[in-house]
XYZ file of C-alpha atoms in Angstrom:
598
model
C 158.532 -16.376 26.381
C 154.907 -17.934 26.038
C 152.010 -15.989 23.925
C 149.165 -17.218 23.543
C 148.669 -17.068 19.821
C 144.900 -16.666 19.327
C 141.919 -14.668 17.835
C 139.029 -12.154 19.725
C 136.646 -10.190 18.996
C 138.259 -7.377 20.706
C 141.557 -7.712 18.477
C 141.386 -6.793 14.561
C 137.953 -7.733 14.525
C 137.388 -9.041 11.046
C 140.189 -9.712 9.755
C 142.558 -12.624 8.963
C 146.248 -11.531 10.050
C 148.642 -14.233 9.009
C 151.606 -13.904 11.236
C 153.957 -16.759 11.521
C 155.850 -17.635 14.687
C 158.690 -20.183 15.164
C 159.971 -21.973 18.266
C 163.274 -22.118 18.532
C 164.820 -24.729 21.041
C 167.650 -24.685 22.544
C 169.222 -21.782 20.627
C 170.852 -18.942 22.514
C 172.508 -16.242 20.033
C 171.018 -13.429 21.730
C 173.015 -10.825 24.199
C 170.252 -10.858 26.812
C 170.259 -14.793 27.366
C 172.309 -16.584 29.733
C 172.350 -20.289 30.219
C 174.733 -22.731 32.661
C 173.405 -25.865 30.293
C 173.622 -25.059 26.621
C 170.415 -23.953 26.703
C 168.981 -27.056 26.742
C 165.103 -26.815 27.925
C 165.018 -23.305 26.611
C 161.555 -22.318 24.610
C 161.759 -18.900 22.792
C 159.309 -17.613 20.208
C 160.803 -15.809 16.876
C 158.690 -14.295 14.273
C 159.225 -14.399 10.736
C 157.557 -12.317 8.444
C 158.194 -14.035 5.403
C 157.815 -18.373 7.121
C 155.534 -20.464 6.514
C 153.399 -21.975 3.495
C 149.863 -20.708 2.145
C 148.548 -24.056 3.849
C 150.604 -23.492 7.336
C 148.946 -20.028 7.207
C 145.739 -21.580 7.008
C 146.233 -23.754 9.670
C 147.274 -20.960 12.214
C 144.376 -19.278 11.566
C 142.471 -22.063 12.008
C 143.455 -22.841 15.261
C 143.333 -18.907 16.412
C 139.593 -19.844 15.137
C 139.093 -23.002 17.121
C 140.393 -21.231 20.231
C 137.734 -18.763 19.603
C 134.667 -21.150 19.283
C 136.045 -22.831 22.623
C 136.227 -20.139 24.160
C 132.747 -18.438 23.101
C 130.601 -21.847 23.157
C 132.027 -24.204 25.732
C 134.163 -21.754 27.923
C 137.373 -22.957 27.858
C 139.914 -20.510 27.817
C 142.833 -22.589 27.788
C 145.262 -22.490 24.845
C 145.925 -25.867 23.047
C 149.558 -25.108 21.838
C 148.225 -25.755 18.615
C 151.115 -23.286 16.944
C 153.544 -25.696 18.711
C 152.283 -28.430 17.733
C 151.779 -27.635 14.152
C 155.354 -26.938 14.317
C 156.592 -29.969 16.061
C 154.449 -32.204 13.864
C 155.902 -30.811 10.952
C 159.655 -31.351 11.709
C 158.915 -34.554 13.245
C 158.050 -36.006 10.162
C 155.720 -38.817 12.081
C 152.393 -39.591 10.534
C 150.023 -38.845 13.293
C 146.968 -39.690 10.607
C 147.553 -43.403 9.423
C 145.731 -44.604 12.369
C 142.225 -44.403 11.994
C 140.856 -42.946 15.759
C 138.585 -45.761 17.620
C 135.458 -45.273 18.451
C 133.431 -47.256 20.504
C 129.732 -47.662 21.019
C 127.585 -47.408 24.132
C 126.524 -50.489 24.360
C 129.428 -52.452 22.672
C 131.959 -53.528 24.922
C 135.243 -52.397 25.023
C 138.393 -54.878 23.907
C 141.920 -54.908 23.567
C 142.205 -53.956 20.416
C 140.270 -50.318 20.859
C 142.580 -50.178 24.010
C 145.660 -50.920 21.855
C 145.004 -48.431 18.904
C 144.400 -45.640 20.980
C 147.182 -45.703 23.506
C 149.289 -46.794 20.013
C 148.083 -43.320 18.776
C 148.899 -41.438 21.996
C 152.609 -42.538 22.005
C 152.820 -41.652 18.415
C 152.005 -38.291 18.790
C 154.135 -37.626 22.051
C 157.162 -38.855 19.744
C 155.929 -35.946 17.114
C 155.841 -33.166 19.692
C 158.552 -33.875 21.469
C 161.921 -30.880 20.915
C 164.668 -31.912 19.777
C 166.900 -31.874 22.991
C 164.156 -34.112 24.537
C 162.053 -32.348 26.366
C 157.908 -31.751 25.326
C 157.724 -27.838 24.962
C 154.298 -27.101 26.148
C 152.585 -23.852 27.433
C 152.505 -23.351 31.434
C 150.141 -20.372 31.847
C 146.924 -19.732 34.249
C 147.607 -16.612 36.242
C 147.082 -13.210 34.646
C 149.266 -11.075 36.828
C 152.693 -12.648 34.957
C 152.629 -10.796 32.034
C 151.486 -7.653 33.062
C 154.197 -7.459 35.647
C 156.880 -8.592 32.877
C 155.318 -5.183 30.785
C 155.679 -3.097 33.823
C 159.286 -4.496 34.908
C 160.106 -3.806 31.087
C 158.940 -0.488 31.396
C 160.253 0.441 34.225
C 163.841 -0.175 33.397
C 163.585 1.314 29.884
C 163.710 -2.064 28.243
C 160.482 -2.326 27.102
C 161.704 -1.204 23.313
C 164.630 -3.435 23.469
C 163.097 -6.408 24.442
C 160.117 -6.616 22.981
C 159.571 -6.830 19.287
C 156.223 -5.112 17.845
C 155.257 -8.979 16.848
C 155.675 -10.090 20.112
C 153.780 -6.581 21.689
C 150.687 -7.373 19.359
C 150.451 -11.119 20.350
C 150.936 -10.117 24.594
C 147.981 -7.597 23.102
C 145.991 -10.216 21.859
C 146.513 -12.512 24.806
C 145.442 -9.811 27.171
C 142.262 -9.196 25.213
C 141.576 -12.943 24.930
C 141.309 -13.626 28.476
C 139.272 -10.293 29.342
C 136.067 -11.487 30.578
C 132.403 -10.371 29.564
C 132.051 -7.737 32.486
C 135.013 -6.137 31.659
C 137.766 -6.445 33.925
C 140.044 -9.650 34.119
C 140.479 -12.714 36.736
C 143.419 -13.936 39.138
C 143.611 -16.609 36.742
C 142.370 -17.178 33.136
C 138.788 -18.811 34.218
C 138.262 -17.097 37.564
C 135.622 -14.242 37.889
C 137.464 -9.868 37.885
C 139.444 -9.278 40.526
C 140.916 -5.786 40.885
C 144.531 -7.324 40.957
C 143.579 -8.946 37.663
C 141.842 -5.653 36.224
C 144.406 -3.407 37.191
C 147.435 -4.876 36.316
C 146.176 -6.066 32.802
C 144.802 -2.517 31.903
C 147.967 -1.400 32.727
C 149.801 -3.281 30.428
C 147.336 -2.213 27.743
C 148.243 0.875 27.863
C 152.054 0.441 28.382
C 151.957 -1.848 25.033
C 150.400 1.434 23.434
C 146.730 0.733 23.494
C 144.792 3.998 23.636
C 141.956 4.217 26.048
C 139.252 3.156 23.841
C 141.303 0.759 21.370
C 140.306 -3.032 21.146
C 136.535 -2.133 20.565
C 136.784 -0.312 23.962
C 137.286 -3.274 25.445
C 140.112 -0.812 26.809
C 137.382 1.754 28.293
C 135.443 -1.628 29.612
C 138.375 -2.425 31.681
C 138.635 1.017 33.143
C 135.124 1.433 33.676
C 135.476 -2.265 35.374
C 138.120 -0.842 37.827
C 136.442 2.894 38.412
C 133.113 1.101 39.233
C 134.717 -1.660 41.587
C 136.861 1.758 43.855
C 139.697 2.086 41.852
C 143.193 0.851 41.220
C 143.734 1.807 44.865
C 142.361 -1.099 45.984
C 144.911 -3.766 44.540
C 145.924 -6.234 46.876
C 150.039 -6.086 48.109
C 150.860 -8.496 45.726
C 149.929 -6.582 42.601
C 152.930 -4.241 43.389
C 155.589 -7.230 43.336
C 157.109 -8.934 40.092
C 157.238 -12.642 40.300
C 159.277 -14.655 37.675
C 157.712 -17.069 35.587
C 159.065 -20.397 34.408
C 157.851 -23.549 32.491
C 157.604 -26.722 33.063
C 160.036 -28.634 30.691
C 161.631 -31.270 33.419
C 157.999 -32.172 34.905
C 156.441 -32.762 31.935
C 159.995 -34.426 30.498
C 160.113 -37.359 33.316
C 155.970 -38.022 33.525
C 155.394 -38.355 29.977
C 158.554 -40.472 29.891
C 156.952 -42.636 32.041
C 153.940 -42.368 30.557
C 155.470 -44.032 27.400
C 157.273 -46.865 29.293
C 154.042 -47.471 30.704
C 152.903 -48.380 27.136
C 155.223 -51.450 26.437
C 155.016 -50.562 22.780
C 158.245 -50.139 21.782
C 157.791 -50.285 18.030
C 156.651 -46.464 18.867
C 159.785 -45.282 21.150
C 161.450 -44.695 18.161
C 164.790 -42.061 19.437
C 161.394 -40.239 21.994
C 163.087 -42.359 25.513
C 166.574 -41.289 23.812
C 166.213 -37.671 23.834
C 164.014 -37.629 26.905
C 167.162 -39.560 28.830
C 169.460 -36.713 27.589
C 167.269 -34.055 28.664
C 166.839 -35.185 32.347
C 170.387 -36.007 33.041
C 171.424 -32.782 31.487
C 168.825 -30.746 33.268
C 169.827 -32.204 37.516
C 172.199 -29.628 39.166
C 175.086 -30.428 39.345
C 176.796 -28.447 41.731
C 175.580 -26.402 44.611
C 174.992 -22.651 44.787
C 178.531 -20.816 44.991
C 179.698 -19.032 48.115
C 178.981 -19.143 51.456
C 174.947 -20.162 50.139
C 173.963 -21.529 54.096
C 175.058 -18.282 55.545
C 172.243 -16.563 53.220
C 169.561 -19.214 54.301
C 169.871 -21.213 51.332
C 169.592 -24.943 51.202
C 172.068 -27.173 48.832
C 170.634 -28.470 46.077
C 172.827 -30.340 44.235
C 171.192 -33.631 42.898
C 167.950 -32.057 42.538
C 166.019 -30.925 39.198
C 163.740 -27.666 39.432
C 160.552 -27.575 37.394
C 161.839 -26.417 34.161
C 165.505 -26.844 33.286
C 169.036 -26.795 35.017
C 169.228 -22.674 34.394
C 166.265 -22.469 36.795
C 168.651 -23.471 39.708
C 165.936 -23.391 42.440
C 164.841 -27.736 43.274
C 161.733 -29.029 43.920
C 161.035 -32.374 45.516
C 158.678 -34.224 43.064
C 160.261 -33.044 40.307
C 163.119 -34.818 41.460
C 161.346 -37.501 42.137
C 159.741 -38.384 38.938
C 163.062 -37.402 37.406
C 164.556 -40.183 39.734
C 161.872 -42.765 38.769
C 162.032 -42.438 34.861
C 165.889 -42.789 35.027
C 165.252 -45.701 36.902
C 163.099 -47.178 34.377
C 165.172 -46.107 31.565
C 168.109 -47.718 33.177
C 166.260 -51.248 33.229
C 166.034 -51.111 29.550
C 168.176 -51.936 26.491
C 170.777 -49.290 25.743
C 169.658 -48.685 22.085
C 166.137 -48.038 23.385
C 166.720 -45.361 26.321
C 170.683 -44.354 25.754
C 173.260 -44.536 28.214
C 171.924 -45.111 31.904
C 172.632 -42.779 34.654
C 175.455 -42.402 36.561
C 174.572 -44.135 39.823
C 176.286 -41.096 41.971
C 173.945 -39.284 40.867
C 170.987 -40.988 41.556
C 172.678 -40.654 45.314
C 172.579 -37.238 45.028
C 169.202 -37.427 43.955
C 168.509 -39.466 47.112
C 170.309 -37.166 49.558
C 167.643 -34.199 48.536
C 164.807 -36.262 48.970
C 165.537 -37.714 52.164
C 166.456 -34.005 53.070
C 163.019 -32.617 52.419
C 160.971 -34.983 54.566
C 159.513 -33.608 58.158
C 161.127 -35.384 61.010
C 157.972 -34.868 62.764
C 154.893 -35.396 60.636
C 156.916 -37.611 58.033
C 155.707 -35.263 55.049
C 157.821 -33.868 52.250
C 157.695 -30.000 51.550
C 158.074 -29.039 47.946
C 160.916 -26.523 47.569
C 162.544 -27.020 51.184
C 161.977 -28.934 54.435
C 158.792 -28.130 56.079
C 158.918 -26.106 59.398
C 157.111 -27.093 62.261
C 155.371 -23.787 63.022
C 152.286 -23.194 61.476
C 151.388 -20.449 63.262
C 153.557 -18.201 61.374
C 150.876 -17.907 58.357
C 149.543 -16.005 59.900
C 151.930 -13.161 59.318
C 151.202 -14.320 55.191
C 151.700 -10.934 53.785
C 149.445 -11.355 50.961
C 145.331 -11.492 50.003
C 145.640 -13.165 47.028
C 148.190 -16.600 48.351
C 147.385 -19.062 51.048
C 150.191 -20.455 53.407
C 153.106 -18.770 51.227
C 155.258 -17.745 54.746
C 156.731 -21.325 55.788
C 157.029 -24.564 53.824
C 154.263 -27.405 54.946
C 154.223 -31.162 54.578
C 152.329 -32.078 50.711
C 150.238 -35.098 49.894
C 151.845 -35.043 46.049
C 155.226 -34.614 46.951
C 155.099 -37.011 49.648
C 153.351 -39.530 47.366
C 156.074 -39.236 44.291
C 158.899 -39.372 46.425
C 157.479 -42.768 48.168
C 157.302 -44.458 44.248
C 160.626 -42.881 43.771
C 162.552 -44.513 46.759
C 160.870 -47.536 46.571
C 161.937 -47.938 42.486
C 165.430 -46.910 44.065
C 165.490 -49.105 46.988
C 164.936 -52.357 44.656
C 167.181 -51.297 42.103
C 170.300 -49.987 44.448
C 170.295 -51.381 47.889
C 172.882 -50.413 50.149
C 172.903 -46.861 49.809
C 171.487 -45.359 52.883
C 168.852 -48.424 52.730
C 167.559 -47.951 56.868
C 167.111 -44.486 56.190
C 165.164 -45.267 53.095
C 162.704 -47.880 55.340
C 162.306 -45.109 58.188
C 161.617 -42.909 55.519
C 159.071 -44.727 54.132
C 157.464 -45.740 57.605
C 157.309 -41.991 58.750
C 155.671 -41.057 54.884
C 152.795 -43.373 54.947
C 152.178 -42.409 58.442
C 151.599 -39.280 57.649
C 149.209 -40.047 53.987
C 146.897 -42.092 56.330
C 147.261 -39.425 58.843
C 146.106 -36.711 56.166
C 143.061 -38.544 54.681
C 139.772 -37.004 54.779
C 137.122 -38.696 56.533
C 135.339 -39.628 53.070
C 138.278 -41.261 51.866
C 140.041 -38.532 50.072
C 143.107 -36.439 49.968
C 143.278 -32.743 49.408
C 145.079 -31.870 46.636
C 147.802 -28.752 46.903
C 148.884 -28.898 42.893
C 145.783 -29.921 41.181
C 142.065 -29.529 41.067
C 141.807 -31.337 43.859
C 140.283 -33.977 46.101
C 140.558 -36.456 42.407
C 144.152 -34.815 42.190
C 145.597 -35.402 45.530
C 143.494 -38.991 45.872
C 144.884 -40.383 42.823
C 148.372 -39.650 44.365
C 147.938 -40.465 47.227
C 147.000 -43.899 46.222
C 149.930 -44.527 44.121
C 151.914 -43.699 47.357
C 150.292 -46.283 49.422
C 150.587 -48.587 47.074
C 154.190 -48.343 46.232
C 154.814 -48.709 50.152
C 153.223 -52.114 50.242
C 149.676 -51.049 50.900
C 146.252 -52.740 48.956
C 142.950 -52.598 49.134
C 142.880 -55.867 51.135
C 145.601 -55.176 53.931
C 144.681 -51.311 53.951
C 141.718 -49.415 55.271
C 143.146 -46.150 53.709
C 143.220 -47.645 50.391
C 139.544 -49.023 50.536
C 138.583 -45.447 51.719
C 140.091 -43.582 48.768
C 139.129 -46.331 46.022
C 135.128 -45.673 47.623
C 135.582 -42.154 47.144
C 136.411 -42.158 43.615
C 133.779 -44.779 42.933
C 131.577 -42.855 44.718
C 131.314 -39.611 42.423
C 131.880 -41.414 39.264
C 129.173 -39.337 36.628
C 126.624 -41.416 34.948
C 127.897 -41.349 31.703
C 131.465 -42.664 33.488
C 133.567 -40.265 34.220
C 134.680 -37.446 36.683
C 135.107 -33.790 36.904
C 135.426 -31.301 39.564
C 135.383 -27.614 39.930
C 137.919 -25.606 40.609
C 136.086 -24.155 43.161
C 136.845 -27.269 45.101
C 140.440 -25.771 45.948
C 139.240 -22.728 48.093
C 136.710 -24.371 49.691
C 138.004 -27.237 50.842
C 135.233 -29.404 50.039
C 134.733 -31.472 47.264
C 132.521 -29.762 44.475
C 131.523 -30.949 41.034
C 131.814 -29.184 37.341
C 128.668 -27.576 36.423
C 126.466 -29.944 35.238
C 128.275 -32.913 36.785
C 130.769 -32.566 33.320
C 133.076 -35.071 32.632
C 136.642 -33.306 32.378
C 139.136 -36.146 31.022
C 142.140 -35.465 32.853
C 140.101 -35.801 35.798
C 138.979 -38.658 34.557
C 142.374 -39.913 33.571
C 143.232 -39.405 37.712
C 140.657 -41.190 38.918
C 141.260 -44.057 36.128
C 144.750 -43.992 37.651
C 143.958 -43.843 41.229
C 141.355 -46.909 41.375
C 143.804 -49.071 38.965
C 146.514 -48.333 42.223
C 143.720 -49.404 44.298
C 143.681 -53.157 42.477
C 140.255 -52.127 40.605
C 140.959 -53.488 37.312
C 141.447 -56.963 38.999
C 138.229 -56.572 41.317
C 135.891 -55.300 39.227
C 136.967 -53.312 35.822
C 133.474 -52.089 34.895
C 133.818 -48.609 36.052
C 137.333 -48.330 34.090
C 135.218 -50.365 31.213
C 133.325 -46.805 31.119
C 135.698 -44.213 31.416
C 138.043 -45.687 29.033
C 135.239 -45.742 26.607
C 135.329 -41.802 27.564
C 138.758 -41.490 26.695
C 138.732 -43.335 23.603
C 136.059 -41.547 21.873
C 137.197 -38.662 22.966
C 140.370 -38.878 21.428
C 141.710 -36.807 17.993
C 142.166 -38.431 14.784
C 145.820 -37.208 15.346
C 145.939 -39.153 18.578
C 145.777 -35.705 20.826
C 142.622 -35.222 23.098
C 140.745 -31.775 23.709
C 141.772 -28.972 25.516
C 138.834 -28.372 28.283
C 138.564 -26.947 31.461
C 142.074 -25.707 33.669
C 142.885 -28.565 36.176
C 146.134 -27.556 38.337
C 145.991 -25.208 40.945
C 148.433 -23.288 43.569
C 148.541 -21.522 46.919
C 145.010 -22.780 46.885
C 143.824 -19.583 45.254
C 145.152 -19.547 41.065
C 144.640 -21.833 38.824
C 147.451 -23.135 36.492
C 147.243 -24.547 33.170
C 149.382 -27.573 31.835
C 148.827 -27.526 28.130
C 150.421 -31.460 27.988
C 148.031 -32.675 30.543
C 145.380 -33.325 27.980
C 146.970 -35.798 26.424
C 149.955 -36.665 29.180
C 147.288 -38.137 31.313
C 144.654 -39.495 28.969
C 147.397 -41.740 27.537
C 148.450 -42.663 30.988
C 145.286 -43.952 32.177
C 144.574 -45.859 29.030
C 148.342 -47.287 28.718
C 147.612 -48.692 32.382
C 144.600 -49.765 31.892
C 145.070 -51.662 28.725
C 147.890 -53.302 30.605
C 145.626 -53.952 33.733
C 142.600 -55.553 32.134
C 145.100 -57.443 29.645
C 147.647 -58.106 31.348
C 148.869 -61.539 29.321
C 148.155 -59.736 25.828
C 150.342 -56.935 26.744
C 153.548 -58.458 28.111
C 156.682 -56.721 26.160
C 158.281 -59.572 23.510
């Protein structure tokens, strides 16, 4: 269970509460927790009323202040996992500080060395904050209907007492106060304007955590008089009367950032980080398919696959097996003593089988949870007012992209094994990414905010199959888009609002948002722009690089992921997942014979 750990004005106002939380990984020792794997992947907050030092006091309620100033002067209302983190540093015992942070000045130019120290600094810190059994715990939050429901489901069954500690009712207190916005009534998601789905079920669970009707400043009585003065609780959409389980996102961030580090060459960093992440992914892939008669009940297998979070999860999804397949692939072309003991090549097959499984027959496409079905016209019987094209499972530019690299790293490493398949495979996918291209050179993004999102993928998928900016239209097309709404100070940032609309909108202000900025980095270095002309990278790098904490981390801004079109997710890694990414590449790009691994 996730809380957001943070201060407002509408929550003990005033005062200082020192309350310190621990996050236990991996740990069971509890009658209501099951696991099939050991627990391994699993995240749950204890409190203890007597932990932590004067100084680790401090710093929690310093960061419960930071999230505050964010949140009141630039609007973000994203946590930084900075109670995580303080924790992971800690028992990492890896000096994040030794490295003075670069900084580089507008008119100097930038050089290897900046490059070096700062992506040096990124994979330092992803060794602190990494859990034990491998994985990076990390918050996976954005809509504000989950924990409302959870209250309500709690309630309902009579569990609500036995379940919830009054620690852990005060912070889901706090965190539903924190994201109340300054009309009163709460969003879909954390930055999106009220909705009555948002209102409603977040007053609710107000009062079912025992907050009177004019506690929290009356930011209690706001809410109501929110709802009363937009019709009433009556008018919650369907979906505000169904529970929907939550879950993190442990494997995903597991196999990116493990690439991420690879990408970095610096192995005087890895330290036991590509160790532990090895153990974690292999542990995490399901291993055996669901029990019973599971076709007779609609179900698709799903052995070889790897859900989102961990193996407990049970339910697959295609890119996360694919970026699961590619970092085992990487990790099996290195030393042993670096990245452990490689995979088992059988299941890599297995692996292969439910990739090749997902893709369309017709468009070429890969669906994310199950094969796509040919017949769109049964979205329109989509239930719900809140979800976009939730009734059948369609073709994605992401997944279709990831599972291209994936093959492709499999293909070269293992040939044989279903190899023509593979090729048709491949054929039929980038068919179907320069089929889906917009006519300004981008792609729509599904998972992330949005046309920089789903370009930047889709690039990497074009590439992997052979394509360049040289032999391919498609690829010239997407490298002019991102060139073309570069921001004059060098980097990129769109609005969320992009997502709904379908059309390619701007932050406010034409912002630079450096994840964003971290995709598009990404996406032109696919598109060979590092060896045609590295001046635009020259300036976002120099973005990144100033940007970046003295203890290698980069700031928490604006929410970037998105899905069903309509909510808005936050991935707490992503700040610095992505930022370290673009730089690791980059350095490598623009360097290439200063950077080759001794």
């Amino acid at each position: 269970m996730h809380c957001v750990l943070s201060s407002h004005r509408n929550f003990e106002a005033g005062t200082q509460v020192v309350m310190m939380w621990k996050l236990k990984i991996a740990e069971g020792n509890d009658p209501y927790l099951y696991s099939t794997n050991n627990f391994v992947g699993r995240q749950i907050w204890e409190y203890d009323p007597n932990g932590g030092t004067p100084e680790e006091h401090e710093a929690f309620n310093a960061a419960r202040q930071e999230w505050r100033r964010n949140r009141m002067i630039k609007g973000y209302r994203c946590s930084a996992d900075l109670f995580t983190r303080i924790q992971l540093k800690k028992e990492s015992r890896i000096d994040v500080l030794s490295i003075p942070a670069v900084r580089v000045g507008e008119k100097e130019e930038m050089e290897y060395e900046s490059a070096t120290i700062a992506v040096k600094k990124g994979v330092r810190l992803q060794r602190a904050i990494q859990a034990s059994d491998g994985h990076w715990p990390a918050e996976h939050t954005g809509p504000m209907f989950f924990t409302p429901l959870l209250i309500i489901a709690l309630h309902v069954s009579g569990a609500i007492n036995k379940v919830l500690t009054s620690e852990h009712k005060k912070e889901m207190i706090r965190y539903i106060y924190n994201h109340q916005n300054d009309d009163g009534g709460w969003g879909f998601y954390m930055e999106g304007h009220s909705t009555m789905i948002g209102s409603a079920l977040n007053y609710v669970g107000l009062r079912l955590l025992g907050q009177g009707p004019d506690d929290g400043n009356d930011a209690v009585s706001r809410g109501r008089l929110w709802i009363l003065d937009h019709g009433g609780a009556t008018g919650i959409p369907s979906w505000g009367k169904v529970y929907l389980s939550t879950f993190g996102s442990q494997l995903w961030d597991c196999a990116l950032i493990t690439e991420v580090i690879i990408t970095s060459g610096m192995v005087e960093e890895y330290g036991d980080s590509l160790k532990k992440a090895n153990f974690y992914i292999k542990e995490s892939q399901i291993k055996e398919n669901f029990s019973g008669d599971f076709k007779s009940m609609y179900r698709h297998f799903n052995k070889g696959g790897w859900t989102f979070s961990d193996q407990d999860h049970a339910f697959i999804v295609s890119d996360c097996t694919a970026q699961a397949v590619k970092a085992l692939l990487l990790l099996s072309e290195m030393p042993t003593e670096i990245s452990g003991e490689k995979v088992d090549v059988e299941r890599l097959y297995e692996a292969v089988n439910v990739m090749l499984y997902m893709q369309s027959p017709l468009s070429g496409g890969f669906g994310c949870w199950e094969p796509p079905i040919p017949q769109p016209y049964l979205q329109t019987l989509n239930p719900s007012d809140v979800f976009a094209d939730i009734v059948i499972e369609q073709e994605h530019v992401e997944c279709t992209a990831t599972i291209m690299e994936a093959l492709v790293a499999f293909k070269r490493l293992h040939p044989g094994y279903r190899e023509k398949e593979i090729e048709i495979s491949l054929e039929k996918a980038l068919h179907f990414l320069e089929q889906r291209q917009w006519p300004d050179g981008s792609w729509y993004g599904y998972w992330g905010i949005c046309f920089l999102y789903g370009t930047s993928f889709a690039l990497g998928g074009l590439v992997a199959a052979g394509k360049t900016y040289e032999n391919s239209e498609a690829v010239r097309k997407g490298v002019n888009f991102l060139l073309s709404i570069q921001n004059e100070e060098g980097g990129w940032g769109e609005s969320l609002e992009s997502c709904p609309s379908m059309k390619y909108i701007p932050l406010e202000g034409n912002k630079t948002n450096l994840v964003q900025t971290s995709w598009a980095m990404l996406g032109l270095m696919h598109g060979g722009q590092a060896e045609r002309d590295p001046e635009p990278l020259h300036k976002a790098a120099k973005l990144l690089i100033n940007a970046q904490m003295e203890d290698g981390d980069f700031p928490q801004q604006e929410i970037t992921m998105v899905f069903m079109k309509n909510c808005m997710l936050h991935y707490a890694q992503y700040r610095n997942a992505f930022p370290l990414w673009a730089l690791a590449e980059y350095r490598k790009r623009v360097w290439p014979s200063k950077c080759l691994i001794k």
